[in-house]
């Protein structure tokens, strides 16, 4: 078998998109995917932000198996029994859409099919066991009992990326930088979902980000509407899961037992359960994205935008893959696949709107460490709301009085609150 | 030697769930794939080819979308796979399948050995191979645990409830194999990549096989009038823990309380 | 003859099929016949009358040996052509599955596979059949005459009627078969019958070694039960001549305890008619737990001996 220009490890959004763009540019490309089918091994909330996909796959929603166009986003603080929510909805969702819910088991095969149509060879059912190295340079991969040489290897194997570490090309992770995502797909009749989430039609959907009620672990939850299922899950810091001594599944159960969540999923049947690690995100975690004979794209490069309100991995993955593809095309023209020849990857990536968003929210990451945000404020906010809306025998309080009393009750000092407000402000507001 | 194998794109019956209230079979999302038995069928055929020389051609009757799933079959080292588009709505009845496969085998021409599985994962009728043998006027070795060619005869061990028989049949002959007959190989990456370039031919029953869809429709002897799931009610009480003594006591107490066993000291 | 014709090489299965056939035939006012095929006809063949047959059709030929599918197909097809029944019930043994399909192909008839119930109405047969390894049940109308149906053991019940059957020899044309039996090895006869055991300990691939079988035997002994197994334990490891499940035996025990069984649909079909099921498996996600009344997540080798002792201690009846 002749040498390929490019071997891509993993047919997730990053791998499939790199394959698509490279094959379209006439390079010979093979994608090796561990799952029996692309998407069969992927865990994701499944909310994709459409902008970058639309650039690469124009009007993809007309053809791709998307579930619902997201018309409403809400952030919900889960108190003990109460909730405080802030919602946004666009009553006239229309192209170009902002976001879609997708089921990866259906969406990833579609992406892979685009790559195949463009001329790439997609090989599901095979795991890349190791990178082949010669003099510190990646020259191919070993998979399925064979060695496959390539001019350049695109490492797009997702978070659990072992290949780079094995080859001595990156350090091990620090567990404090890793979260675990636990997710269920819950089946409900299409109409029930449409009604319960106040969607206008079955083509329209809603996304909830939820904070609080995660059994003592730092993180948040999500509920996204698919056509006749809900994607529901929590993403919590792994070290706090260890500390809580709870099984990840129990954290999900606790989350599901909150009355607000329970009502949304009432009557539904769990048809799928899965768990996977996610990086916490942040620039300082991004490893070297380019080396001799290889590039790293998507969440294998720990690329993720997490600002508490949104978790963006799939559009970041695609943006990085497009930048990597462009760099490889240029390297091919120069016939130089060394680190220097591929160096334009980082530059192209930095020019993307996705990267700019990552920069905008670069100060949001400390928020993910803030215990009060996850364990105190959701309840406290609900209590204050309770003070505002409830009529009781005791005299009512104005906002500030209520706040101070509730702070005392929840053991939050003014200094702490001020510090947290600055953190929130810097992270996501100003 | 020319070998034809019959494989089936089957639904994964273990994924079919039943709604306990309505007894409805929940078929949405149940995956289809090349059947479990078919890997053994392919292994049998390819081993025969490797031992005695020849070519292997796979045949399948099913939906066009099954096309992609036969890459894995091709990677076993077959010459080609031919998908005969299911001419009827829904599942293909075994009587109709056998008629179509017989015609396709005649079209392949000069086939010496036809290899089938004893039973398919989803059809689960055991009917297609014997019906096919009748249609082709071939002897059939069923429930085979081995397969060899000796002196121009197909020789195999036939495994029945009360006996194991070594039987021989003159070629051309049909053999239907059990899961226990071999351990299927795992094609390597390069074999799978080569297989990607091999064709999956698509045949149409009317234009390629000269059969009439109307007549095939007539042939289907069974008409499905109702379908429902089998609901089994179980308590599903699960005990776990590290102390096996405590677990045993807990379980025995439960069995006593529920009158599964009798107590009394 | 209009009515129902019954065939199996297993005599007990013939009796079970006759039991149901007789009941339906009485309701519809039609006849029931059994078929006997063999090298020679045993003297007691008329005894099928005891179990509900009005007639026993026999075919004797030196070619009817070793369950050769070709000669048995010739013989059964010959009987059906002469007798012209509405429905032919064939025992779903391996041989039965094979020749029923061949006969049907030859006569242009339909076969309802793994039938669990049927009715005769207005000249056609309706049959309920197990589908997807027993996950579901389809009802089919069989449009041909004759209609054929294959039926597993222990689906219908034999009923002694004390009737008398007329024995009629049929002259069927049997050709010299192309398939030759070179060697015939009888399998060791299975000892006690699992089907009738009050209690079953069902051993799967989770048991490490044949040397561990006494663990299961001691437990079974408390209940006068039998130790049975899954298909791979029999067909691959060869610990038992038979197995439980779709392609094996079905039990109706009061209590079945599965040890190291994963719970594949094909296996569960064999035990799901048990009154109570206890499952022991190390994998808490094993499918068997949703098919059992009581599940224990534990290593069977460690758990079962302790469990056996506790049973003895707490139940005077078992001790
Ligand atoms: C619970 C959870 C919820 C999330 N929610 C969202 C969300 O709503 N929106 C969003 O945008 N992002 C979300 N993310 C993040 C998002 O899933 C990832 O960032 C995104 O999938 C990254 O894409 P990728 O192509 O880089 O990697 P992946 O999608 O992980 O794909 C990698 C592929 O490589 C394959 N592979 C791995 N190793 C090998 C190997 N050795 N050989 C061959 N193949 C291999 C894998 O099977 C996989 O198909 C979520 C993540 C989690 C865990
Ligand atoms: C057409 C067809 C017909 C079939 N018919 C039948 C049939 O009639 N009968 C049948 O049985 N199968 C049948 N099969 C096979 C069936 O699909 C399964 O492969 C088989 O039943 C699995 O047997 P098992 O549960 O013993 O083994 P496995 O599936 O290998 O399960 C072993 C289990 O033991 C557990 N375990 C391991 N170690 C321990 C320990 N120390 N303590 C406790 N638990 C442990 C494991 O967690 C696992 O769940 C059929 C298959 C097909 C395709
Ligand atoms: N649709 C089909 N296409 C090709 N072969 C089939 C098909 N259905 C059944 N067979 C063959 O017949 C065997 C028994 O299947 P079944 O009669 O459905 O139990 C299978 O293992 C295949 O070899």
Short mmCIF file of C-alpha atoms in Angstrom, two decimals, chain B residues 11 13-14 16-18 23 25 27 32 37 91 94-95 118-119 121-135 137-143 145 150 153-155 157-170 178-180 217-241 244-256 258-265, chain C residues 9-10 66-70 73 92-95 97-106 108-114 126 129-144 148 150 178-188 223 231-232 235-236 241-243 246-247 254-255 265-266 271-278 284 289-299 302-303 306-308 310-311 313-318:
data_model
loop_
_atom_site.label_atom_id
_atom_site.label_comp_id
_atom_site.label_asym_id
_atom_site.label_seq_id
_atom_site.Cartn_x
_atom_site.Cartn_y
_atom_site.Cartn_z
CA UNK B 11 -30.86 -6.50 13.36
CA UNK B 13 -32.14 -8.84 18.51
CA UNK B 14 -30.54 -8.31 21.93
CA UNK B 16 -34.92 -4.98 20.93
CA UNK B 17 -36.79 -3.86 24.04
CA UNK B 18 -40.40 -4.29 25.00
CA UNK B 23 -46.21 -4.80 24.90
CA UNK B 25 -41.60 -3.91 20.47
CA UNK B 27 -37.51 -1.09 17.18
CA UNK B 32 -28.35 -3.57 12.06
CA UNK B 37 -23.18 -16.35 12.52
CA UNK B 91 -38.43 -8.23 6.40
CA UNK B 94 -37.47 -17.10 4.11
CA UNK B 95 -39.42 -18.66 1.24
CA UNK B 118 -27.58 -22.57 10.45
CA UNK B 119 -29.83 -19.69 11.48
CA UNK B 121 -29.82 -13.59 14.19
CA UNK B 122 -33.08 -11.88 13.37
CA UNK B 123 -34.98 -14.02 10.88
CA UNK B 124 -34.34 -16.98 13.13
CA UNK B 125 -36.20 -19.47 10.98
CA UNK B 126 -33.58 -22.11 10.03
CA UNK B 127 -35.52 -22.22 6.78
CA UNK B 128 -33.42 -20.50 4.16
CA UNK B 129 -30.61 -23.07 3.77
CA UNK B 130 -32.84 -26.16 3.35
CA UNK B 131 -35.20 -24.28 1.06
CA UNK B 132 -32.21 -23.13 -0.96
CA UNK B 133 -30.88 -26.69 -1.20
CA UNK B 134 -34.26 -27.81 -2.52
CA UNK B 135 -34.38 -25.00 -5.05
CA UNK B 137 -31.33 -29.51 -6.17
CA UNK B 138 -28.21 -29.78 -4.09
CA UNK B 139 -27.51 -32.03 -1.13
CA UNK B 140 -27.18 -30.12 2.12
CA UNK B 141 -24.97 -30.75 5.12
CA UNK B 142 -26.70 -28.95 7.96
CA UNK B 143 -25.49 -28.11 11.50
CA UNK B 145 -19.03 -28.26 12.85
CA UNK B 150 -12.17 -34.99 0.07
CA UNK B 153 -16.92 -34.52 -2.03
CA UNK B 154 -17.89 -32.13 0.69
CA UNK B 155 -17.24 -33.83 4.02
CA UNK B 157 -19.44 -33.36 10.90
CA UNK B 158 -23.17 -32.88 11.30
CA UNK B 159 -24.13 -32.20 14.90
CA UNK B 160 -27.65 -33.28 15.89
CA UNK B 161 -29.22 -33.62 19.34
CA UNK B 162 -28.42 -37.28 19.81
CA UNK B 163 -25.63 -37.94 17.33
CA UNK B 164 -22.62 -36.53 15.56
CA UNK B 165 -22.37 -37.83 12.04
CA UNK B 166 -19.57 -37.55 9.57
CA UNK B 167 -21.32 -37.13 6.25
CA UNK B 168 -20.26 -36.68 2.64
CA UNK B 169 -22.06 -35.10 -0.29
CA UNK B 170 -21.02 -34.86 -3.92
CA UNK B 178 -22.95 -23.66 13.43
CA UNK B 179 -21.26 -20.96 15.47
CA UNK B 180 -19.04 -23.62 17.04
CA UNK B 217 -45.14 -11.22 -3.43
CA UNK B 218 -47.51 -14.06 -4.19
CA UNK B 219 -44.93 -16.57 -2.95
CA UNK B 220 -44.67 -15.20 0.58
CA UNK B 221 -46.79 -17.76 2.36
CA UNK B 222 -47.01 -16.00 5.71
CA UNK B 223 -48.86 -12.77 6.32
CA UNK B 224 -48.03 -10.99 9.55
CA UNK B 225 -51.24 -9.94 11.26
CA UNK B 226 -49.96 -8.94 14.68
CA UNK B 227 -46.73 -8.43 16.62
CA UNK B 228 -46.11 -7.97 20.31
CA UNK B 229 -43.33 -8.20 22.84
CA UNK B 230 -43.03 -10.85 25.50
CA UNK B 231 -43.13 -9.19 28.89
CA UNK B 232 -41.50 -10.96 31.81
CA UNK B 233 -42.13 -9.51 35.24
CA UNK B 234 -39.27 -10.00 37.66
CA UNK B 235 -38.58 -8.37 41.00
CA UNK B 236 -35.08 -7.29 39.92
CA UNK B 237 -33.91 -6.92 43.49
CA UNK B 238 -30.11 -6.61 43.39
CA UNK B 239 -27.86 -7.07 46.43
CA UNK B 240 -24.26 -6.01 46.56
CA UNK B 241 -21.57 -5.49 49.16
CA UNK B 244 -20.52 -12.20 51.55
CA UNK B 245 -21.81 -13.54 54.83
CA UNK B 246 -24.07 -10.55 55.26
CA UNK B 247 -25.15 -10.80 51.61
CA UNK B 248 -26.02 -14.47 52.00
CA UNK B 249 -28.02 -13.81 55.13
CA UNK B 250 -29.84 -10.92 53.53
CA UNK B 251 -30.72 -13.02 50.49
CA UNK B 252 -31.87 -16.01 52.51
CA UNK B 253 -33.99 -13.74 54.72
CA UNK B 254 -35.60 -12.29 51.61
CA UNK B 255 -36.28 -15.74 50.20
CA UNK B 256 -37.87 -16.74 53.51
CA UNK B 258 -41.16 -14.00 50.13
CA UNK B 259 -41.90 -17.70 50.78
CA UNK B 260 -39.53 -18.86 48.08
CA UNK B 261 -38.03 -21.24 50.61
CA UNK B 262 -39.38 -22.53 53.89
CA UNK B 263 -37.82 -21.71 57.24
CA UNK B 264 -38.43 -23.32 60.57
CA UNK B 265 -35.56 -24.23 62.81
CA UNK C 9 -38.53 -38.21 15.44
CA UNK C 10 -38.84 -37.60 19.21
CA UNK C 66 -29.54 -41.58 10.52
CA UNK C 67 -32.09 -38.80 9.99
CA UNK C 68 -30.80 -38.39 6.46
CA UNK C 69 -32.58 -35.17 5.43
CA UNK C 70 -33.13 -36.25 1.85
CA UNK C 73 -38.01 -35.22 3.26
CA UNK C 92 -38.49 -28.17 16.15
CA UNK C 93 -35.51 -30.47 16.56
CA UNK C 94 -32.60 -29.85 14.23
CA UNK C 95 -33.78 -32.55 11.90
CA UNK C 97 -36.37 -27.78 11.29
CA UNK C 98 -34.44 -29.01 8.29
CA UNK C 99 -36.94 -31.38 6.77
CA UNK C 100 -39.99 -29.19 7.43
CA UNK C 101 -38.36 -26.41 5.38
CA UNK C 102 -37.42 -28.82 2.60
CA UNK C 103 -40.86 -30.36 2.47
CA UNK C 104 -42.41 -26.90 2.43
CA UNK C 105 -40.15 -25.76 -0.40
CA UNK C 106 -41.08 -28.84 -2.38
CA UNK C 108 -44.81 -24.60 -2.13
CA UNK C 109 -46.01 -24.27 1.45
CA UNK C 110 -45.33 -21.82 4.28
CA UNK C 111 -43.72 -22.72 7.60
CA UNK C 112 -44.41 -20.85 10.81
CA UNK C 113 -41.18 -21.28 12.79
CA UNK C 114 -41.19 -21.76 16.56
CA UNK C 126 -53.15 -18.67 12.18
CA UNK C 129 -44.50 -17.55 16.63
CA UNK C 130 -41.54 -16.58 18.74
CA UNK C 131 -39.45 -13.90 17.05
CA UNK C 132 -36.09 -12.23 17.76
CA UNK C 133 -34.91 -15.07 19.92
CA UNK C 134 -38.04 -14.91 22.02
CA UNK C 135 -38.17 -11.16 22.65
CA UNK C 136 -41.44 -10.97 20.79
CA UNK C 137 -44.29 -12.90 19.25
CA UNK C 138 -45.71 -12.54 15.74
CA UNK C 139 -49.06 -13.77 14.64
CA UNK C 140 -49.09 -15.06 11.07
CA UNK C 141 -51.83 -16.10 8.77
CA UNK C 142 -50.49 -18.98 6.69
CA UNK C 143 -51.86 -18.68 3.20
CA UNK C 144 -51.03 -22.14 1.89
CA UNK C 148 -46.56 -26.13 8.31
CA UNK C 150 -42.43 -26.10 13.85
CA UNK C 178 -26.83 -37.98 -2.46
CA UNK C 179 -25.77 -37.38 1.14
CA UNK C 180 -24.00 -40.39 2.65
CA UNK C 181 -23.46 -40.98 6.33
CA UNK C 182 -19.88 -42.18 6.71
CA UNK C 183 -19.77 -42.43 10.45
CA UNK C 184 -22.52 -42.23 13.06
CA UNK C 185 -21.62 -41.52 16.66
CA UNK C 186 -24.37 -41.63 19.23
CA UNK C 187 -23.98 -38.92 21.86
CA UNK C 188 -23.87 -39.97 25.47
CA UNK C 223 -33.39 -28.64 46.55
CA UNK C 231 -24.53 -23.11 25.35
CA UNK C 232 -20.82 -22.30 25.37
CA UNK C 235 -20.66 -26.77 23.09
CA UNK C 236 -17.23 -25.25 23.66
CA UNK C 241 -24.06 -32.81 26.65
CA UNK C 242 -26.88 -30.25 26.50
CA UNK C 243 -27.60 -26.64 27.34
CA UNK C 246 -33.36 -21.06 22.50
CA UNK C 247 -31.40 -23.75 20.73
CA UNK C 254 -39.77 -23.41 40.85
CA UNK C 255 -36.35 -21.91 41.43
CA UNK C 265 -31.76 -13.31 25.17
CA UNK C 266 -31.04 -16.68 23.61
CA UNK C 271 -35.14 -20.28 31.95
CA UNK C 272 -37.74 -17.54 31.83
CA UNK C 273 -40.60 -19.89 32.66
CA UNK C 274 -39.04 -20.54 36.08
CA UNK C 275 -41.13 -19.25 38.97
CA UNK C 276 -38.25 -17.53 40.70
CA UNK C 277 -34.82 -16.62 39.32
CA UNK C 278 -31.75 -15.76 41.39
CA UNK C 284 -23.40 -5.36 38.20
CA UNK C 289 -30.03 -8.89 36.68
CA UNK C 290 -32.98 -7.39 34.84
CA UNK C 291 -34.24 -10.91 34.13
CA UNK C 292 -33.97 -12.10 37.72
CA UNK C 293 -36.01 -11.68 40.88
CA UNK C 294 -32.95 -11.59 43.12
CA UNK C 295 -29.51 -10.58 41.97
CA UNK C 296 -26.25 -10.86 43.84
CA UNK C 297 -23.20 -8.96 42.61
CA UNK C 298 -20.43 -11.30 43.72
CA UNK C 299 -17.91 -13.88 42.63
CA UNK C 302 -16.78 -17.27 46.88
CA UNK C 303 -20.45 -16.51 47.32
CA UNK C 306 -21.40 -19.36 51.91
CA UNK C 307 -24.92 -18.96 50.55
CA UNK C 308 -25.35 -22.75 50.61
CA UNK C 310 -26.61 -20.06 55.25
CA UNK C 311 -29.50 -21.77 53.46
CA UNK C 313 -28.59 -22.99 58.69
CA UNK C 314 -31.76 -20.98 58.22
CA UNK C 315 -34.06 -23.47 56.58
CA UNK C 316 -34.80 -26.65 58.48
CA UNK C 317 -36.35 -28.11 55.38
CA UNK C 318 -33.13 -27.70 53.39
#
